[in-house]
PDB file of C-alpha atoms in Angstrom:
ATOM      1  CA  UNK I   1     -19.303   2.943  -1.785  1.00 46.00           C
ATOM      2  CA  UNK I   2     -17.440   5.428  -3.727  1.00 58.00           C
ATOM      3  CA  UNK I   3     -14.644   5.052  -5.877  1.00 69.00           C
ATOM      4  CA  UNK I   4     -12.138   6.703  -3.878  1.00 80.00           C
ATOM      5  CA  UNK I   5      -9.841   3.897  -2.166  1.00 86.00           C
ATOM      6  CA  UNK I   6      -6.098   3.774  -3.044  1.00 89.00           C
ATOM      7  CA  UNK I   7      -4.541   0.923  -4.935  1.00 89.00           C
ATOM      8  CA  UNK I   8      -0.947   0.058  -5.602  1.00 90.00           C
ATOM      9  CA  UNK I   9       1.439  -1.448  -8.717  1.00 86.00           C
ATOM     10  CA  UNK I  10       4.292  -3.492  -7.584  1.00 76.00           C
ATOM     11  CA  UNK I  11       6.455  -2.710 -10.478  1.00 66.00           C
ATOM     12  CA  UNK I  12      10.131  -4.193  -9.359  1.00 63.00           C
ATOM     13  CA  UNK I  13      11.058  -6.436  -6.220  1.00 66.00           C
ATOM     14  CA  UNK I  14      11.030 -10.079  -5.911  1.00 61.00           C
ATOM     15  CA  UNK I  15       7.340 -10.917  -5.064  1.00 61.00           C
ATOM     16  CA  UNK I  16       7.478 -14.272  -5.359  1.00 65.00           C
ATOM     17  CA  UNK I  17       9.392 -15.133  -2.521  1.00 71.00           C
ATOM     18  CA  UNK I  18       7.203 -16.722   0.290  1.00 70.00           C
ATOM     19  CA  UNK I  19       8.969 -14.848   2.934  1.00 74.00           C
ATOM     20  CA  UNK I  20       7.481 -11.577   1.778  1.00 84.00           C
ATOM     21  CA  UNK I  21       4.333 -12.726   1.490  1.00 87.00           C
ATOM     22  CA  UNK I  22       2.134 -13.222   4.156  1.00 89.00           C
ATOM     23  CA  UNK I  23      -1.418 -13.065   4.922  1.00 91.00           C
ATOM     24  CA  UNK I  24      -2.590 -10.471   7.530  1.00 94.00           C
ATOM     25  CA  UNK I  25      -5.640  -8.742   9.523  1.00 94.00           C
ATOM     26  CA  UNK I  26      -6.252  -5.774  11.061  1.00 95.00           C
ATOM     27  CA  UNK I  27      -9.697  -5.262  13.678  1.00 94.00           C
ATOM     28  CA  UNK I  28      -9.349  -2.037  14.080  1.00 95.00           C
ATOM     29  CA  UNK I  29      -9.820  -0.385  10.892  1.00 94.00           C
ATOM     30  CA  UNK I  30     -10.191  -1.026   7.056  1.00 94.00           C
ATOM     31  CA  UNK I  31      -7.442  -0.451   4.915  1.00 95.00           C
ATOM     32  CA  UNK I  32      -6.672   0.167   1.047  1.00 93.00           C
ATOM     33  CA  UNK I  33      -4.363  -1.343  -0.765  1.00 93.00           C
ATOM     34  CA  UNK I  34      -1.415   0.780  -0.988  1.00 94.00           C
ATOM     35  CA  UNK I  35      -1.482   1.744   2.865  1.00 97.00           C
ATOM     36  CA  UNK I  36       1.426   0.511   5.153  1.00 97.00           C
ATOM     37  CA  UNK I  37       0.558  -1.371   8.715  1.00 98.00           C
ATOM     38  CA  UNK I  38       3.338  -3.388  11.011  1.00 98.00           C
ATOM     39  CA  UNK I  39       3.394  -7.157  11.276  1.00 96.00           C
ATOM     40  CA  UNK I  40       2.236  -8.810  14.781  1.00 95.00           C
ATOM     41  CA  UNK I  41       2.154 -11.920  16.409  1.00 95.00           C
ATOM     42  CA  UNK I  42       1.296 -15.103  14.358  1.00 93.00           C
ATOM     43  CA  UNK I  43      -2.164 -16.555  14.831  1.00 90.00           C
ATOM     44  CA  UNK I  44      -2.992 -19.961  14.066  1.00 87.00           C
ATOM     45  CA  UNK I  45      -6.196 -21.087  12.388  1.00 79.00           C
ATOM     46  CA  UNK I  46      -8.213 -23.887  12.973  1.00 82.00           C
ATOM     47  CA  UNK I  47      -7.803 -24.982   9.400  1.00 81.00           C
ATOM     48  CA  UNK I  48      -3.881 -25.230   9.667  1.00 77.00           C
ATOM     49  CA  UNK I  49      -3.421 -21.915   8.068  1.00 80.00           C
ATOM     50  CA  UNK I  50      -2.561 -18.699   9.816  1.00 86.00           C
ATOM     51  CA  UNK I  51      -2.237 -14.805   9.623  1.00 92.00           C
ATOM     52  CA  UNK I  52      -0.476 -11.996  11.419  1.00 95.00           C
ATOM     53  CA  UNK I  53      -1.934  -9.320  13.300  1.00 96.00           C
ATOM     54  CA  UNK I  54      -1.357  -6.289  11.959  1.00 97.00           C
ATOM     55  CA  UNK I  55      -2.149  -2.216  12.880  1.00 97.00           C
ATOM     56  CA  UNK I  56      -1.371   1.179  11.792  1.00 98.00           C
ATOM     57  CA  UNK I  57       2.519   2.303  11.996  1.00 98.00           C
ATOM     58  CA  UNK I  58       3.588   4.125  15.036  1.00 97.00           C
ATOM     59  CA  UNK I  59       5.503   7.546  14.652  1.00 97.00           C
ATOM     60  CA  UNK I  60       8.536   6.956  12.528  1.00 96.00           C
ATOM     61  CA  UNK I  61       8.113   3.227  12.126  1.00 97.00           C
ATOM     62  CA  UNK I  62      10.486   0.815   9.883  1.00 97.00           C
ATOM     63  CA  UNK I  63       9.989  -2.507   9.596  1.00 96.00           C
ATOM     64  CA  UNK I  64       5.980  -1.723   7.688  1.00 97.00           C
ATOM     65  CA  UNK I  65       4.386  -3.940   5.138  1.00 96.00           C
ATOM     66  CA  UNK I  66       2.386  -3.063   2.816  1.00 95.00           C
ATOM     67  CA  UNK I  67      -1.294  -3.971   2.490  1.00 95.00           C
ATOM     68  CA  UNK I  68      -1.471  -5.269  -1.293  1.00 87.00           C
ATOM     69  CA  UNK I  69      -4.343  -7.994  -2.170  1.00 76.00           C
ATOM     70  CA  UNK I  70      -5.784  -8.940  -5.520  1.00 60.00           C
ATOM     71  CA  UNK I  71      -8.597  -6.241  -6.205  1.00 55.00           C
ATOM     72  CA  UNK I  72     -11.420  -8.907  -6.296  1.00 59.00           C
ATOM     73  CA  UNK I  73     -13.155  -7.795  -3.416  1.00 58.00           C
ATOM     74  CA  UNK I  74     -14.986  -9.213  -0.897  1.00 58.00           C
ATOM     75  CA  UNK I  75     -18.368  -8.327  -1.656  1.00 63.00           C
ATOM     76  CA  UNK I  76     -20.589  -8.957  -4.161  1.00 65.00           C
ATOM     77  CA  UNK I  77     -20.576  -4.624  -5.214  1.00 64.00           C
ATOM     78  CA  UNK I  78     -16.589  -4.827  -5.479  1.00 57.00           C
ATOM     79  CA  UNK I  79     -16.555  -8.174  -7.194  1.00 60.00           C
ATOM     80  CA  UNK I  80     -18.551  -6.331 -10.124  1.00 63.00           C
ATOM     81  CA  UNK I  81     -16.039  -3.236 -10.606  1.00 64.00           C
ATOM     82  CA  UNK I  82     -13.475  -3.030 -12.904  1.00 66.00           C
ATOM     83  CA  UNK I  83     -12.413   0.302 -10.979  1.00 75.00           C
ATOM     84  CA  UNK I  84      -9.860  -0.313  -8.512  1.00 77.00           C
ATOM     85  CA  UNK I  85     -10.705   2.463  -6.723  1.00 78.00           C
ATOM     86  CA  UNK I  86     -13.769   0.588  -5.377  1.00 74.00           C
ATOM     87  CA  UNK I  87     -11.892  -1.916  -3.471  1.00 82.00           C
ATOM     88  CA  UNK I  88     -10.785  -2.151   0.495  1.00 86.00           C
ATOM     89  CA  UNK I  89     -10.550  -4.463   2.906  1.00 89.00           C
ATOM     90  CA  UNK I  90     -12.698  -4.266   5.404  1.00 90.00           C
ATOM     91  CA  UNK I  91     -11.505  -4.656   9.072  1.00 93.00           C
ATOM     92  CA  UNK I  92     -11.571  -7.915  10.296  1.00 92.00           C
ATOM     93  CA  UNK I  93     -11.210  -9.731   6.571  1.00 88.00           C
ATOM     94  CA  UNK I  94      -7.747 -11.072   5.904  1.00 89.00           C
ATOM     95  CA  UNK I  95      -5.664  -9.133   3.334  1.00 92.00           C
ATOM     96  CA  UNK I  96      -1.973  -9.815   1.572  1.00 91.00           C
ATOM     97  CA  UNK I  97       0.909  -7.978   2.643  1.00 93.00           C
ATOM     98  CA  UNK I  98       3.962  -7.819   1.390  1.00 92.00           C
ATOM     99  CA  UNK I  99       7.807  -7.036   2.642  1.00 92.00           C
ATOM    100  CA  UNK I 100       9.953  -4.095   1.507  1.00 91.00           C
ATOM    101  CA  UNK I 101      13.748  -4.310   0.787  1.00 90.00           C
ATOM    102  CA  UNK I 102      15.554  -1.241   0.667  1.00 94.00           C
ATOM    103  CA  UNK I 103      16.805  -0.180  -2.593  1.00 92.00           C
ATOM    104  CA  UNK I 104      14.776  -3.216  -4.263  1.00 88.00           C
ATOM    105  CA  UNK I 105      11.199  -2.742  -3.518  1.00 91.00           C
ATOM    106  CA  UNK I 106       9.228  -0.184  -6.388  1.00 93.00           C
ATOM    107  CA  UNK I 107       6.079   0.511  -6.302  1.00 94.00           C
ATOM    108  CA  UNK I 108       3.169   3.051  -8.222  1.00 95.00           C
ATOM    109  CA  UNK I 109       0.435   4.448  -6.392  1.00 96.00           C
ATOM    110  CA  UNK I 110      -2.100   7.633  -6.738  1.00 96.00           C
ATOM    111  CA  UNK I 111      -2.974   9.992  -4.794  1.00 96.00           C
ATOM    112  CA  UNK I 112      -5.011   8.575  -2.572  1.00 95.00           C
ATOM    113  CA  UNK I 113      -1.991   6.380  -1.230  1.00 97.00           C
ATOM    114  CA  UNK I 114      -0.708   9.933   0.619  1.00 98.00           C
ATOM    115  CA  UNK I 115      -2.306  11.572   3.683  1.00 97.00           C
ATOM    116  CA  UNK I 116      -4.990  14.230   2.564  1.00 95.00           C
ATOM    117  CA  UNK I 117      -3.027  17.318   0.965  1.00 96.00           C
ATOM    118  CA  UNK I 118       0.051  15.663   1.311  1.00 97.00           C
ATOM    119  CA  UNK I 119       0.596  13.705  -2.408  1.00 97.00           C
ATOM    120  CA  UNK I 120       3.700  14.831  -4.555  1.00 97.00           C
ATOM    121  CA  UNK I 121       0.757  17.208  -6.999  1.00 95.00           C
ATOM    122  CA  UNK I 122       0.154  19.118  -3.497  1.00 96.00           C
ATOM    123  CA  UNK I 123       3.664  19.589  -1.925  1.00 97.00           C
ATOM    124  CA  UNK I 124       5.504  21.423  -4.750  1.00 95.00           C
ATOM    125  CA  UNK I 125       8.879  19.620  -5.052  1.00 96.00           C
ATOM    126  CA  UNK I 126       8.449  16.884  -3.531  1.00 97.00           C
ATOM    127  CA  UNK I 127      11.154  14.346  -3.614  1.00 97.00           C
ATOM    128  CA  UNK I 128      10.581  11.527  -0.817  1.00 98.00           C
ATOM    129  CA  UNK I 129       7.661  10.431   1.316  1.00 98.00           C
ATOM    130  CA  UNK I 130       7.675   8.984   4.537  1.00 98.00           C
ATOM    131  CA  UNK I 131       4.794   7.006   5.882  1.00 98.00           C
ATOM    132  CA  UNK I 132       2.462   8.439   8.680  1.00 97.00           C
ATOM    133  CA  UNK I 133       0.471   6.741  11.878  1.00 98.00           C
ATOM    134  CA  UNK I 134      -2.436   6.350   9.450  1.00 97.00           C
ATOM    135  CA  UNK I 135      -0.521   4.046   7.195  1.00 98.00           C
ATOM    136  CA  UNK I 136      -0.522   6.291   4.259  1.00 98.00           C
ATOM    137  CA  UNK I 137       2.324   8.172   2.495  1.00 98.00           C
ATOM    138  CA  UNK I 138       3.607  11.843   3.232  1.00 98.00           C
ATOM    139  CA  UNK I 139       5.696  13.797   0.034  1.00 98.00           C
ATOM    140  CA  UNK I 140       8.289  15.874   1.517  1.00 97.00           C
ATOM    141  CA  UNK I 141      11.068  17.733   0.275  1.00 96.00           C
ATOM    142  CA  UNK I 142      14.570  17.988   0.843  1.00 91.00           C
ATOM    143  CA  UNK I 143      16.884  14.675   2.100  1.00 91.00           C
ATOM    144  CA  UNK I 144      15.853  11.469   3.625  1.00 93.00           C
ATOM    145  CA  UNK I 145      13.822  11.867   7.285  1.00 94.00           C
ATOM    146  CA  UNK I 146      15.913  11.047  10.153  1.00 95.00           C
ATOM    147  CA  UNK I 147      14.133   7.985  10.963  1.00 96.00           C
ATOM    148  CA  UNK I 148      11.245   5.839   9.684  1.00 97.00           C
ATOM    149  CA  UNK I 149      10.324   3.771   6.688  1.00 98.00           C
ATOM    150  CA  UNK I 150      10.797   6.183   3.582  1.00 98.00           C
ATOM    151  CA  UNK I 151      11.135   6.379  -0.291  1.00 98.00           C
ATOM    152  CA  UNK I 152      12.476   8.181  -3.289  1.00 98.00           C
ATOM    153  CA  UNK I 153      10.199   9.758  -5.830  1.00 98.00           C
ATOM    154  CA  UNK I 154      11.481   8.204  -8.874  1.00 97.00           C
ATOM    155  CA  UNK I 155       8.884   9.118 -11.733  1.00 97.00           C
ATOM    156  CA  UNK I 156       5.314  10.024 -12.226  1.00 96.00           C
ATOM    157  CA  UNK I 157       3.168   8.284 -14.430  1.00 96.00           C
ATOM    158  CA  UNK I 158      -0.436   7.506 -15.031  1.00 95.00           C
ATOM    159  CA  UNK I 159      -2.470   4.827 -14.907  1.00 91.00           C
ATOM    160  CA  UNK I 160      -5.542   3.849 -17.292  1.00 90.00           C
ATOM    161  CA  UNK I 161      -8.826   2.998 -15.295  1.00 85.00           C
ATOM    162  CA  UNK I 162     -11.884   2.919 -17.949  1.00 81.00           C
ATOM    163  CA  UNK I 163     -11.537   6.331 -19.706  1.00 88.00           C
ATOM    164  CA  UNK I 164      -9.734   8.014 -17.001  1.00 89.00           C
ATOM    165  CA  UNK I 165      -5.871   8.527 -16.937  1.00 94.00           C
ATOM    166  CA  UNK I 166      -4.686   8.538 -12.928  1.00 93.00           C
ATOM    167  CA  UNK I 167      -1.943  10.216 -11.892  1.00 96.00           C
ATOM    168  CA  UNK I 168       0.507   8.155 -10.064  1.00 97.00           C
ATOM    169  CA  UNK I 169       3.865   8.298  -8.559  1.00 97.00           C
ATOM    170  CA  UNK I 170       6.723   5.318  -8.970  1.00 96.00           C
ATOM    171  CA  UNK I 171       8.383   5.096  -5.563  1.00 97.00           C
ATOM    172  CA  UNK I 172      11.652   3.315  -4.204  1.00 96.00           C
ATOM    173  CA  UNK I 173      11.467   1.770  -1.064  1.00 96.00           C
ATOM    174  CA  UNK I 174      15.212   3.725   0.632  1.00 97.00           C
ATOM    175  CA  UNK I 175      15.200   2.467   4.221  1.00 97.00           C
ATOM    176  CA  UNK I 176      13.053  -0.189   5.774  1.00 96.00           C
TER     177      UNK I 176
END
């Protein structure tokens, strides 16, 4: 396993309110943290506890969540990195996600949070991103899309990981 997932920093919002919190899966794919999905039905477990279903974002989707769990890991490999980068969650495992509010959700994430040639380094001026059907960001320039879940490029930064500075991007969630 290479260390080449996505993570996320939630830097401003108010996490600790159960209602944006919830616990999710997804069976058709893995996901990183940092990617987006939409919230299904509620399934009930055995135990008394319960999850949502959850899948990728269809075209120009609001209402997303994003996929954001402690990077523990849930194998013994990603239990033993420090690297973020080395963690996913593999389809079928349950995962946190949390709730966006419009002009009160902020989060950092790399690169690897955007589609494949499609981070704010790549498409020169970039001042929002939009989310695609694959969950993961899209920099665009100009004004705010027409429709969809979207944010404002407020700031890049970087993030330490060992010896390595990562580029990241502070986003503001600007329609949900």
């Amino acid at each position: 396993m290479a260390n080449t997932h996505s993570f996320v920093i939630r830097t401003l919002d108010d996490w600790q309110n159960d209602a944006i919190n919830c616990a999710g899966i997804c069976t058709a794919s893995d996901l990183d943290n940092g990617q987006f999905v939409t919230r299904g039905a509620l399934g009930l477990k055995a135990n008394g506890g319960y999850e949502f279903t959850c899948a990728l974002p269809g075209a120009n989707a609001t209402d997303l969540w994003l996929v954001e769990k402690p990077a523990v890991g849930n194998t013994v490999e990603q239990q033993e990195m420090s690297d973020p980068r080395y963690f996913y969650n593999p389809k079928g495992s349950a995962f946190s996600i949390k709730g966006l509010t419009a002009g009160r959700t902020f989060i950092e994430v790399p690169a690897s949070a955007f589609a494949s040639g499609k981070d704010p380094k790549t498409v020169t001026g970039a001042t929002v991103a939009s989310v695609d059907t694959n969950g993961r960001l899209v920099a665009a320039t100009g004004s705010a899309p027409a429709s969809g879940t979207y944010f404002t490029i407020e700031a890049t930064h970087t993030v330490d990981i060992g010896i390595e500075a990562v580029p990241t991007w502070i986003l503001k969630c600007a329609r949900n």
